[in-house]
Amino acid sequence: MDKAMEIKDLNLWYGEHQALENISVDLPKNEITALIGPSGCGKSTFLKTLNRMNDLVQGVRITGEVRYNGKNIYDPDVDVTDLRKKIGMVFQKANPFPMSIYDNIAYGPRIHGVHAKVKLDEIVERSLKDAAIWNEVKDRLRTSALGLSGGQQQRLCIARALAVEPDILLMDESTSALDPISTGKIEELCLELKKKYTVVMVTHNMQQAVRISDWCAFFLLGKLIEFNTSEKIFSIPQDKRTEDYITGRFG
Amino acid sequence: MMRSKFDEQLEVLNQELIRMGMMCENAIRKSACSLLEHDLLTAATLPDLVEQINQKDREIENFCLRLLLQQQPVARDLRAVSSALKMVTDMDRIGVQSADIAEIVTMDSVKEVDESLPVREMATSVIRMVSESIDAFVKKDVEAARAVIEFDNVVDGYFDSVKKQLIISLKQPGENGEMILDLLMISKYLERIGDQAVNIASWVIFSITGQREGVQGK
Amino acid sequence: MSRRIWNNAVKAGLYICSAVTVALLVSLIGYIMYRGIPALSFHLLSTQSSYLNDTIGILPNILNTLYIIIVTMAIAIPIGVCAALYLTEYAENKKLVSAIEFAAETLTGIPSIIFGLVGMLVFTQLLGIKQGILAGALTLVMMIMPTIIRTTQESLKTVPMSYREGALAMGAGKWYMIRTVVLPNAVDGIVTGCILAVGRIIGESAALLFTAGFGLVLNNFVDSLTSSSATLTVALYVYASERGETNVAFAIAVVLIILTLVINMIAGLAAGRLRAKTK
């Protein structure tokens, strides 16, 4: 298994409260890994450590290593803005900027110095195509992104994240606010995306995890209880707590 | 307690499987008795009995499909429901074998069964195998299921013994050839019932461990 | 039955209160217009008062008011907006932020004559800046900066956290994110705060009495900074009480009301235009 990221002995505290305890796991490249677990188990917190979005929270303390491309991303000499270019994130609620669709997608490349119109046009088209939304918006790139439906906005946010050509895409319950059809489209999209990118997704939806993820990590109370292929986790889980959670006996 | 409705339904499934198992044991017992006691009247009740078993098979099958649809089970629940689906198929076949035995009995070619032929032993053994495999399913007892699979060797041994004795009988002049062949077929059906019981036991093991062990051919 | 009567009585009472309020406003503005408009003339608006010709002109005062608005806002907006940005986006120590916010809140309640007193002592006496637009503007800056900081903070807070997270997650630096995502969306709130501030400046008199002075002479911009220059409100006081020209006072009142209206409209248009541009 090719590794996209290697996490070793990761611990995280919010002030006095320990949110993650001794997490060690290798995230496989070009596969979809689902992070599951009951509310408050630390899966979203864990996701946010992968692109250092936890830095934004006051009072956060981290020990351990998160290695990307052989380097610990928490080393003091790491350029966080560059890191976030390579490890993109899509949030639970679609958050397009109140700008045109074009400007939304172009936002990322512009941060990193791309201003030539021809190049931006190309990037916008490619990203919207990769996010399977090009045909729906190609005739209204200059209109406000806020005029799109919820499902379209979320795909727009995916396109926005793809515009800076990341290696890894982190998705934090990105379909939980959407209707089944939009959810279905995004799930199809993820299956396509994993050919070029690595996807790590937090999900509450067990069926979704079964449907599309290759690997699955079960979190409980800040600890990683079990990590295995999704097929094994959902048919013969090794830990009773995993089985109790996925069969809905608690959580 | 979450999923209490589902747990109730799984309990109902267990009860239904036990019931169907008892119906199968009854069918085997009746067909064996009708053979050993030359009781044609009892033999005639088998078709209805087997029809009931078939009915039960369809009921449990529908119930399982509904559970799969409504509850989307995973892990041990999924294994339990899908094993149940396979087990009722095997139990239905047991019913069919019993009916076949009874059919032969009604043709009245077998007037009596020689005590030296371990037919009665075969019948009691396979009845025991069926009831113990269902029991193993309900109690989630892997070892008990394995014991059933092991025990099939004994039944196979009985069949070999019957076959050998019948071959010897065939070679002797004046013996009733039709009766001997019918006896052979009845023993074969009993041996097959043993195989079905082994299948049931192997699905029980699957439902608990997720591994297939000891599946028999037909 | 009595409940219906009670309901109607309450309704009638509320109508009366609203009517009184409207009547108050209408009669106030009406009376001012009635007394002031006849006193308005092109001559009044375009010349300065001259003892020689025994004429009165309020051009200097109009210009002084505009000058003081410009100077005050030129100082207060950058400092106020930056302070608000620091408090909302950068400050870590929550206790410090609350303390600063409390201080700002309290400042808005202090009577303006006190600002005038402090302004006079600090700017004209301690720092030696001559009475004029500059000293007046500095005094007004002290007065309106809390308002600007507060309204800017409020409008920064209305920008959803999700925009900030979205921008940062793509690799934007903090200032880049603020400049491209937060500020453009907060700008109409900031402009509203500025309108409030300008409104307060136009209406301010007590704080300017000893800092900007009573001068009625026409000066150019640079000179007015350090020469005694009365704004419209102060001029109103001077003409009404010291020179007894109540008609002129009413005329100034009309000018003040119209000025306020015009500035409100311009600012509203500007905010609308800015919002349309960012869409």
XYZ file of C-alpha atoms in Angstrom:
748
model
C 0.000 0.000 0.000
C 1.368 3.366 -1.042
C 1.079 5.861 1.745
C -0.267 9.357 1.360
C 0.277 10.328 4.988
C 1.764 8.607 8.027
C 0.557 9.521 11.462
C 2.530 8.424 14.527
C 1.548 8.785 18.171
C -0.581 11.840 17.561
C -1.986 13.454 20.684
C -4.063 16.624 20.756
C -5.305 18.743 23.638
C -7.827 21.583 23.600
C -6.569 23.315 26.741
C -6.842 20.672 29.444
C -9.090 18.329 27.515
C -7.408 15.597 25.481
C -9.256 15.150 22.222
C -6.939 12.676 20.471
C -4.961 9.927 22.155
C -1.986 8.149 20.613
C -3.290 7.921 17.076
C -1.070 6.001 14.687
C -2.240 5.153 11.210
C -1.053 5.180 7.600
C -3.443 6.675 5.092
C -3.309 4.885 1.742
C -2.660 6.806 -1.451
C -5.292 7.056 -4.178
C -7.921 5.363 -2.034
C -10.911 6.607 -0.141
C -10.533 6.325 3.626
C -13.608 6.870 5.741
C -13.380 8.074 9.332
C -16.360 6.907 11.360
C -17.395 7.048 14.972
C -20.012 8.565 17.269
C -20.306 12.320 17.843
C -17.409 13.795 19.731
C -15.098 10.867 19.089
C -12.411 13.019 17.514
C -12.724 12.140 13.847
C -13.248 15.729 12.694
C -10.492 16.911 14.997
C -8.224 14.273 13.499
C -9.123 15.340 9.979
C -8.262 18.928 10.780
C -4.829 17.977 12.064
C -3.993 16.711 8.605
C -3.964 20.183 7.087
C -3.205 22.071 10.284
C -6.600 23.749 10.377
C -6.484 23.087 14.117
C -3.869 25.822 14.338
C -6.749 28.275 14.119
C -8.170 27.117 17.438
C -6.853 28.816 20.527
C -5.186 26.704 23.149
C -4.493 23.716 20.914
C -1.482 21.559 21.749
C -0.205 18.721 19.593
C 2.457 16.052 20.103
C 3.444 13.317 17.713
C 4.060 13.333 14.007
C 2.015 13.752 10.901
C 4.241 12.944 7.987
C 3.517 14.056 4.457
C 6.080 13.455 1.731
C 8.445 12.233 4.383
C 8.297 15.401 6.467
C 6.453 16.112 9.690
C 3.975 18.851 8.859
C 4.243 20.244 12.379
C 7.933 21.068 12.032
C 8.459 24.796 12.642
C 9.929 25.403 9.189
C 6.909 24.080 7.306
C 5.087 26.596 5.118
C 1.485 26.164 6.161
C 0.000 27.962 3.171
C 1.868 25.662 0.833
C 0.779 22.647 2.877
C -2.847 23.630 2.534
C -2.387 23.901 -1.193
C -1.363 20.253 -1.312
C -3.910 19.063 1.223
C -7.266 20.597 0.431
C -10.435 20.603 2.458
C -14.155 20.584 1.761
C -16.423 21.450 4.641
C -19.709 20.149 5.926
C -21.733 23.095 4.780
C -20.907 24.432 1.352
C -19.191 27.795 1.802
C -18.786 29.449 -1.592
C -17.597 33.029 -1.384
C -20.117 35.716 -2.336
C -18.389 36.166 -5.676
C -18.904 34.864 -9.181
C -18.408 31.166 -9.863
C -15.311 32.029 -11.844
C -13.806 34.093 -9.041
C -14.529 31.361 -6.530
C -12.538 28.809 -8.474
C -9.850 31.321 -9.375
C -9.416 32.326 -5.724
C -7.043 29.487 -4.919
C -4.726 29.876 -7.935
C -4.648 33.634 -7.403
C -3.406 33.167 -3.846
C -0.473 31.270 -5.233
C 0.401 33.832 -7.863
C -1.486 32.798 -10.970
C -2.995 35.877 -12.584
C -2.812 35.353 -16.336
C -6.342 35.180 -17.683
C -5.622 32.353 -20.123
C -4.135 30.152 -17.410
C -6.957 30.941 -15.007
C -9.588 30.151 -17.652
C -7.934 26.803 -18.170
C -7.755 26.042 -14.473
C -11.381 27.039 -13.917
C -12.564 24.790 -16.712
C -10.450 21.852 -15.635
C -11.523 22.107 -11.992
C -15.201 22.413 -12.813
C -14.921 19.424 -15.129
C -13.113 17.365 -12.502
C -15.897 18.205 -10.085
C -18.540 17.104 -12.609
C -20.258 20.470 -12.641
C -18.844 22.120 -15.755
C -21.837 21.478 -17.971
C -24.206 22.939 -15.447
C -22.366 26.228 -14.990
C -20.285 26.822 -18.095
C -22.722 29.409 -19.400
C -22.902 31.384 -16.210
C -19.404 31.562 -14.855
C -19.723 35.251 -14.082
C -22.904 34.943 -12.062
C -22.887 34.707 -8.294
C -22.021 31.363 -6.800
C -24.735 31.894 -4.227
C -27.340 31.362 -6.925
C -26.524 27.641 -7.166
C -28.419 24.898 -5.359
C -26.947 23.294 -2.236
C -25.612 20.261 -4.070
C -24.123 22.408 -6.813
C -22.519 24.709 -4.269
C -20.838 21.778 -2.600
C -19.507 20.522 -5.919
C -18.318 24.055 -6.539
C -16.422 23.928 -3.268
C -14.881 20.657 -4.360
C -13.881 22.262 -7.657
C -12.438 25.180 -5.719
C -10.312 22.836 -3.653
C -9.184 20.990 -6.787
C -8.168 24.213 -8.529
C -4.895 24.358 -6.620
C -4.079 20.769 -7.612
C -3.799 19.117 -4.221
C -2.608 15.571 -3.597
C -5.055 14.897 -0.841
C -8.666 15.968 -0.425
C -10.130 16.080 3.070
C -13.921 15.991 3.251
C -15.616 16.770 6.544
C -19.119 15.251 6.322
C -19.463 17.005 3.008
C -22.735 15.368 2.016
C -24.545 15.413 5.343
C -26.451 18.592 4.486
C -27.502 17.432 1.019
C -30.446 15.594 -0.496
C -29.955 11.985 -1.677
C -29.519 12.859 -5.336
C -26.829 15.463 -4.699
C -25.206 13.075 -2.245
C -25.225 10.386 -4.914
C -23.559 12.708 -7.420
C -20.825 13.594 -4.980
C -20.258 9.944 -4.098
C -19.865 9.144 -7.802
C -17.478 12.059 -7.993
C -15.351 10.704 -5.147
C -14.998 7.386 -6.920
C -13.658 9.253 -9.940
C -11.473 11.566 -7.861
C -9.589 8.775 -6.171
C -7.893 7.986 -9.457
C -5.945 11.227 -9.208
C -6.230 12.193 -5.544
C -6.323 10.618 -2.125
C -9.625 11.165 -0.330
C -10.104 11.119 3.427
C -13.680 11.634 4.483
C -15.483 11.933 7.787
C -18.950 10.495 7.564
C -21.867 9.728 9.825
C -23.545 7.787 7.083
C -22.625 4.132 7.481
C -24.130 3.142 4.172
C -22.026 5.774 2.468
C -18.891 4.424 4.090
C -19.787 0.912 2.965
C -20.642 2.080 -0.543
C -17.641 4.077 -1.508
C -14.766 3.811 0.932
C -11.868 1.402 0.510
C -10.485 1.776 4.019
C -12.185 2.641 7.236
C -10.981 3.984 10.581
C -13.210 3.751 13.642
C -12.700 6.375 16.337
C -14.094 6.335 19.846
C -13.452 8.842 22.635
C -10.343 10.178 20.924
C -8.764 6.806 20.249
C -8.411 4.917 16.993
C -10.046 1.589 17.738
C -9.776 -0.185 14.429
C -8.380 0.490 10.981
C -8.875 -1.936 8.118
C -10.385 -2.353 4.662
C -14.011 -1.314 4.677
C -15.070 -4.767 3.587
C -13.496 -6.322 6.651
C -14.672 -3.646 9.048
C -18.265 -3.979 7.918
C -18.422 -7.752 7.605
C -16.082 -9.093 10.294
C -14.916 -6.300 12.579
C -12.277 -7.380 15.064
C -13.227 -5.181 18.000
C -16.576 -5.531 19.710
C -16.893 -1.743 20.076
C -16.536 -1.369 16.312
C -19.218 -3.972 15.745
C -21.550 -2.412 18.287
C -21.190 0.960 16.598
C -21.666 -0.173 13.027
C -24.640 -2.367 13.883
C -26.204 0.630 15.558
C -26.231 -0.846 19.032
C -24.852 2.466 20.331
C -23.786 5.837 19.075
C -31.692 0.722 23.878
C -31.143 1.320 20.182
C -32.483 -0.945 17.486
C -34.733 -2.752 19.946
C -37.222 -3.384 17.149
C -34.506 -5.000 15.073
C -33.363 -7.101 18.020
C -36.960 -8.222 18.529
C -37.169 -9.190 14.877
C -33.903 -11.142 15.115
C -35.357 -12.996 18.101
C -38.474 -13.778 16.046
C -36.196 -15.099 13.299
C -34.511 -17.414 15.791
C -37.870 -18.713 16.973
C -39.031 -19.332 13.436
C -35.857 -21.224 12.601
C -36.297 -23.382 15.701
C -39.859 -24.046 14.674
C -38.866 -25.015 11.150
C -36.116 -27.190 12.576
C -38.650 -28.995 14.726
C -40.897 -29.477 11.724
C -37.962 -31.067 9.890
C -37.123 -33.318 12.817
C -40.771 -34.339 12.908
C -40.786 -35.118 9.191
C -37.625 -37.214 9.468
C -38.975 -39.022 12.510
C -42.316 -39.756 10.873
C -40.798 -41.007 7.650
C -38.276 -43.182 9.529
C -40.986 -44.573 11.778
C -43.288 -45.269 8.876
C -40.452 -47.247 7.347
C -39.412 -49.170 10.441
C -42.954 -49.873 11.646
C -44.287 -50.412 8.141
C -46.916 -47.770 8.849
C -48.375 -46.664 5.544
C -50.852 -44.335 7.116
C -48.134 -42.263 8.740
C -46.231 -42.280 5.500
C -49.217 -40.745 3.776
C -49.102 -37.716 6.101
C -45.672 -36.698 4.877
C -46.655 -34.742 1.759
C -48.785 -32.371 3.853
C -46.049 -32.039 6.442
C -43.542 -31.189 3.757
C -45.917 -28.688 2.225
C -45.978 -26.945 5.589
C -42.202 -26.978 5.709
C -42.122 -25.440 2.253
C -44.561 -22.778 3.386
C -42.404 -22.004 6.384
C -39.391 -21.754 4.093
C -41.098 -19.087 2.018
C -42.299 -17.194 5.118
C -38.856 -17.041 6.671
C -37.332 -16.130 3.309
C -39.704 -13.173 2.927
C -39.038 -12.129 6.490
C -35.269 -12.143 5.887
C -35.577 -10.153 2.669
C -37.666 -7.581 4.495
C -35.062 -7.348 7.250
C -32.352 -6.783 4.657
C -34.393 -4.053 3.026
C -35.515 -2.219 6.125
C -32.619 -2.608 8.478
C -29.608 -2.620 6.126
C -27.722 -4.867 8.499
C -23.966 -5.045 8.610
C -21.413 -7.321 10.292
C -22.936 -9.910 12.612
C -26.502 -8.900 11.818
C -25.907 -9.283 8.101
C -24.280 -12.646 8.634
C -27.177 -13.787 10.818
C -29.824 -12.856 8.264
C -28.004 -14.184 5.223
C -27.168 -17.441 7.024
C -30.818 -17.835 7.941
C -31.714 -17.478 4.257
C -29.359 -20.307 3.348
C -30.356 -22.488 6.275
C -34.038 -22.535 5.400
C -33.157 -23.712 1.894
C -31.286 -26.647 3.401
C -34.129 -27.377 5.781
C -36.586 -27.332 2.917
C -34.488 -29.936 1.175
C -34.544 -32.049 4.312
C -38.321 -31.951 4.073
C -38.145 -33.062 0.456
C -35.820 -35.967 1.297
C -38.220 -37.058 4.047
C -41.126 -36.978 1.606
C -39.114 -39.069 -0.844
C -38.522 -41.638 1.887
C -42.221 -41.717 2.718
C -43.096 -42.070 -0.938
C -41.005 -45.192 -1.198
C -42.655 -46.549 1.934
C -46.121 -46.055 0.454
C -45.106 -48.155 -2.517
C -45.067 -50.946 0.034
C -42.069 -52.781 -1.267
C -40.290 -52.782 2.069
C -42.194 -55.026 4.456
C -39.662 -54.962 7.223
C -36.195 -53.711 7.919
C -33.486 -56.038 9.139
C -32.306 -54.993 12.626
C -28.714 -55.419 11.576
C -29.086 -52.533 9.153
C -28.303 -49.328 11.072
C -31.245 -47.522 9.514
C -32.821 -46.578 12.838
C -29.420 -45.327 14.036
C -29.069 -43.241 10.889
C -32.483 -41.701 11.426
C -31.835 -40.833 15.082
C -28.417 -39.447 14.200
C -29.590 -37.095 11.513
C -32.487 -35.909 13.656
C -29.943 -35.071 16.314
C -27.701 -33.305 13.782
C -30.545 -31.082 12.613
C -31.646 -30.096 16.105
C -28.092 -29.471 17.297
C -27.188 -27.258 14.347
C -30.249 -25.064 14.888
C -29.400 -24.978 18.566
C -25.849 -23.902 17.715
C -27.259 -21.054 15.607
C -29.465 -19.761 18.380
C -26.803 -20.124 21.068
C -24.059 -18.850 18.743
C -21.955 -21.877 19.632
C -19.194 -22.521 17.117
C -17.942 -25.660 18.782
C -21.372 -27.254 18.749
C -21.664 -26.532 15.033
C -18.255 -28.054 14.436
C -19.315 -31.116 16.382
C -22.262 -31.580 14.024
C -19.946 -31.451 11.022
C -17.657 -33.998 12.641
C -20.555 -36.263 13.459
C -21.469 -36.598 9.790
C -18.581 -39.026 9.517
C -20.530 -41.378 11.728
C -23.578 -41.116 9.507
C -21.421 -41.710 6.440
C -20.054 -44.770 8.235
C -23.594 -46.062 8.796
C -24.398 -45.578 5.138
C -21.281 -47.456 4.059
C -22.258 -50.254 6.382
C -25.806 -50.396 4.987
C -24.462 -50.367 1.441
C -22.054 -53.206 2.130
C -24.716 -55.347 3.743
C -27.194 -54.712 0.965
C -24.613 -55.632 -1.669
C -24.064 -58.919 0.124
C -27.845 -59.460 0.226
C -28.129 -58.713 -3.467
C -25.635 -61.384 -4.300
C -27.694 -63.976 -2.477
C -30.313 -65.733 -4.488
C -33.940 -65.341 -3.602
C -33.643 -61.954 -2.021
C -36.163 -59.280 -2.940
C -34.189 -57.047 -5.341
C -36.772 -54.286 -5.380
C -36.820 -54.043 -1.597
C -33.045 -53.987 -1.420
C -32.761 -51.160 -3.933
C -35.505 -49.214 -2.182
C -33.694 -49.680 1.124
C -30.509 -48.423 -0.484
C -32.265 -45.320 -1.763
C -33.865 -44.650 1.612
C -30.464 -44.906 3.280
C -29.049 -42.569 0.675
C -31.775 -40.048 1.420
C -30.984 -40.289 5.117
C -27.308 -39.758 4.383
C -28.214 -36.747 2.294
C -30.241 -35.362 5.185
C -27.064 -35.619 7.184
C -25.274 -33.580 4.538
C -27.963 -30.904 4.671
C -27.526 -30.753 8.422
C -23.790 -30.269 7.886
C -24.560 -27.363 5.543
C -26.785 -25.824 8.165
C -23.992 -26.166 10.696
C -21.490 -24.599 8.336
C -23.744 -21.589 7.816
C -24.019 -21.329 11.574
C -20.237 -21.100 11.786
C -20.275 -18.434 9.071
C -22.837 -16.375 10.936
C -20.579 -16.325 13.996
C -17.054 -16.126 12.575
C -17.482 -14.972 8.997
C -15.605 -18.024 7.734
C -17.103 -20.875 5.693
C -16.181 -24.306 7.067
C -17.193 -27.773 6.055
C -19.581 -27.186 3.160
C -20.840 -30.398 1.581
C -21.781 -31.091 -2.004
C -25.245 -32.377 -2.816
C -67.063 42.558 25.959
C -64.721 44.520 28.180
C -61.796 42.801 26.523
C -62.822 44.233 23.166
C -63.105 47.717 24.630
C -59.722 47.288 26.279
C -58.164 46.154 22.984
C -59.613 49.074 21.126
C -58.506 51.486 23.827
C -54.958 50.153 23.669
C -54.965 50.320 19.886
C -56.236 53.871 19.992
C -53.600 54.792 22.561
C -50.837 53.395 20.342
C -52.163 55.259 17.342
C -52.133 58.469 19.336
C -48.526 57.918 20.440
C -47.425 57.313 16.857
C -49.378 60.317 15.685
C -47.746 62.498 18.317
C -44.303 61.304 17.229
C -44.966 61.991 13.584
C -46.601 65.307 14.427
C -43.577 66.258 16.463
C -41.230 65.526 13.604
C -43.396 67.200 11.018
C -43.950 70.311 13.080
C -40.291 70.584 14.017
C -39.058 70.335 10.471
C -41.986 72.328 9.266
C -41.300 75.222 11.621
C -37.616 75.245 10.798
C -38.394 75.325 7.100
C -41.001 78.003 7.643
C -38.607 80.285 9.475
C -35.472 79.333 7.638
C -36.313 79.108 3.962
C -37.322 82.763 3.627
C -33.981 83.692 5.129
C -32.049 81.605 2.649
C -30.522 83.388 -0.279
C -27.744 82.817 -2.713
C -25.912 85.666 -1.108
C -26.162 84.058 2.299
C -24.745 80.807 1.084
C -21.955 82.087 -1.055
C -20.300 84.849 0.849
C -18.757 85.434 4.158
C -20.062 87.897 6.699
C -18.812 91.400 6.281
C -19.037 94.136 8.866
C -18.228 96.685 6.252
C -21.172 95.887 4.072
C -23.271 94.772 6.991
C -24.094 91.498 5.300
C -24.139 87.957 6.567
C -22.768 85.009 4.697
C -22.279 81.477 5.897
C -20.000 80.171 3.157
C -17.044 79.905 5.533
C -19.103 77.852 7.945
C -20.275 75.482 5.246
C -16.721 74.972 4.149
C -15.512 74.546 7.722
C -18.050 71.840 8.319
C -16.910 69.997 5.219
C -13.264 70.454 6.128
C -13.754 69.091 9.585
C -15.621 66.082 8.271
C -12.795 65.316 5.865
C -10.000 65.712 8.375
C -11.745 63.798 11.130
C -12.661 60.862 8.921
C -9.245 60.823 7.293
C -7.722 60.221 10.705
C -10.446 58.172 12.351
C -11.250 55.671 9.600
C -7.812 54.114 9.162
C -7.111 53.982 12.892
C -10.616 52.815 13.792
C -10.882 50.136 11.125
C -7.419 48.803 11.858
C -8.156 48.704 15.570
C -11.391 46.830 14.873
C -9.537 44.388 12.617
C -7.013 43.724 15.334
C -9.689 43.185 17.947
C -11.795 40.867 15.823
C -9.294 38.956 13.737
C -5.993 38.955 15.513
C -6.337 39.470 19.248
C -5.765 36.381 21.336
C -6.374 37.543 24.879
C -10.130 37.503 25.318
C -9.997 39.486 28.554
C -8.038 42.286 26.931
C -10.507 42.444 24.070
C -13.449 42.697 26.464
C -11.702 45.432 28.391
C -11.077 47.450 25.232
C -14.648 46.938 24.081
C -15.957 48.091 27.429
C -13.792 51.181 27.271
C -15.068 52.000 23.789
C -18.645 51.470 24.875
C -18.211 53.834 27.812
C -16.567 56.506 25.673
C -19.642 56.754 23.483
C -21.675 57.820 26.479
C -19.453 60.622 27.703
C -20.939 64.089 27.151
C -19.323 65.876 24.248
C -18.545 69.033 26.229
C -16.073 66.969 28.217
C -14.353 65.964 24.988
C -14.272 69.643 24.132
C -12.667 70.448 27.456
C -10.076 67.705 27.127
C -9.459 68.635 23.509
C -8.866 72.210 24.465
C -6.478 71.298 27.251
C -4.514 68.687 25.349
C -4.445 69.976 21.806
C -4.544 73.748 22.071
C -2.771 74.249 25.386
C -0.542 71.242 25.960
C 0.438 70.520 22.367
C 0.187 74.102 21.260
C -1.904 73.467 18.138
C -3.753 76.652 17.421
C -7.526 76.682 17.666
C -8.834 75.550 14.288
C -10.017 72.673 12.155
C -7.063 70.475 13.104
C -7.600 70.732 16.836
C -11.319 70.352 16.327
C -10.857 67.298 14.147
C -8.533 65.638 16.645
C -11.116 66.175 19.355
C -13.838 64.707 17.178
C -11.610 61.730 16.388
C -11.564 60.904 20.086
C -15.322 61.128 20.130
C -16.256 59.073 17.117
C -13.502 56.483 17.028
C -15.312 54.189 19.487
C -18.352 54.299 17.207
C -16.289 53.435 14.171
C -14.489 50.641 15.986
C -17.746 49.213 17.266
C -19.642 49.278 13.998
C -16.638 47.916 12.095
C -16.311 45.093 14.619
C -19.988 44.264 14.336
C -19.844 44.130 10.568
C -16.661 42.039 10.635
C -18.435 39.616 12.922
C -21.285 39.226 10.460
C -18.908 37.726 7.933
C -19.371 33.974 8.479
C -16.465 32.002 9.904
C -16.941 29.569 7.025
C -15.606 32.123 4.530
C -12.436 32.537 6.568
C -11.987 28.789 6.958
C -12.606 28.221 3.269
C -9.974 30.752 2.272
C -7.386 29.555 4.773
C -7.952 25.923 3.790
C -6.819 26.800 0.274
C -3.547 28.196 1.492
C -4.371 31.892 1.871
C -2.317 33.827 4.376
C -4.230 35.587 7.131
C -3.960 39.143 5.834
C -4.693 37.992 2.258
C -7.787 36.258 3.519
C -8.935 39.357 5.418
C -8.255 41.614 2.477
C -9.999 39.481 -0.135
C -12.804 37.794 1.748
C -13.576 39.517 5.038
C -13.243 43.205 4.276
C -15.196 43.224 1.007
C -18.078 41.580 2.792
C -17.899 43.845 5.802
C -17.621 47.050 3.832
C -21.281 48.030 3.851
C -21.344 47.717 7.601
C -18.226 49.829 7.866
C -19.716 52.462 5.597
C -22.833 52.528 7.763
C -20.632 53.177 10.749
C -19.031 56.035 8.904
C -22.408 57.548 8.106
C -23.271 57.451 11.778
C -19.976 59.122 12.540
C -20.427 61.830 9.922
C -23.904 62.475 11.222
C -22.484 62.989 14.672
C -19.780 65.278 13.390
C -22.221 67.497 11.534
C -24.317 67.847 14.636
C -21.488 68.419 17.058
C -21.149 71.819 18.651
C -20.039 71.626 22.260
C -16.812 69.793 21.503
C -15.836 72.347 18.881
C -16.457 75.543 20.811
C -12.975 75.818 22.239
C -11.122 73.608 19.836
C -12.233 74.791 16.431
C -13.288 78.204 17.590
C -15.834 80.828 16.601
C -14.151 82.330 13.560
C -16.470 83.405 10.753
C -13.776 84.359 8.282
C -13.319 82.564 4.988
C -10.051 80.650 4.826
C -8.574 78.146 2.449
C -8.133 74.611 3.658
C -4.599 74.810 4.933
C -5.143 78.053 6.790
C -8.351 76.872 8.349
C -6.465 74.049 10.041
C -4.879 76.448 12.419
C -7.228 79.398 12.391
C -10.335 79.775 14.457
C -13.072 78.354 12.232
C -16.692 77.975 13.236
C -18.641 75.087 11.781
C -22.293 75.457 10.897
C -23.493 74.408 14.347
C -21.206 76.808 16.156
C -22.128 79.549 13.705
C -25.777 78.900 14.449
C -25.044 79.541 18.121
C -23.058 82.660 17.365
C -25.633 84.209 15.073
C -28.538 83.274 17.269
C -27.223 84.298 20.657
C -24.472 86.815 20.183
C -25.665 88.606 17.110
C -29.371 88.096 17.557
C -29.915 87.061 13.945
C -32.446 84.326 14.556
C -33.508 84.191 10.924
C -29.964 83.403 9.914
C -29.898 80.736 12.608
C -32.955 79.092 11.135
C -31.459 79.312 7.679
C -28.372 77.506 8.961
C -30.673 74.894 10.510
C -32.249 74.284 7.103
C -28.815 73.928 5.543
C -27.787 71.457 8.246
C -30.851 69.311 7.701
C -30.387 69.261 3.952
C -26.697 68.469 4.347
C -27.464 65.531 6.593
C -30.007 64.189 4.124
C -27.638 64.510 1.194
C -24.758 62.822 2.989
C -26.993 59.951 4.077
C -28.144 59.424 0.514
C -24.626 59.506 -0.911
C -23.371 57.022 1.651
C -26.309 54.712 1.015
C -25.661 54.769 -2.705
C -21.978 54.119 -2.152
C -22.616 51.082 0.037
C -25.045 49.700 -2.509
C -22.573 50.196 -5.311
C -19.776 48.560 -3.333
C -21.929 45.584 -2.489
C -22.875 45.135 -6.125
C -19.235 45.185 -7.119
C -18.253 42.331 -4.850
C -21.016 39.992 -6.087
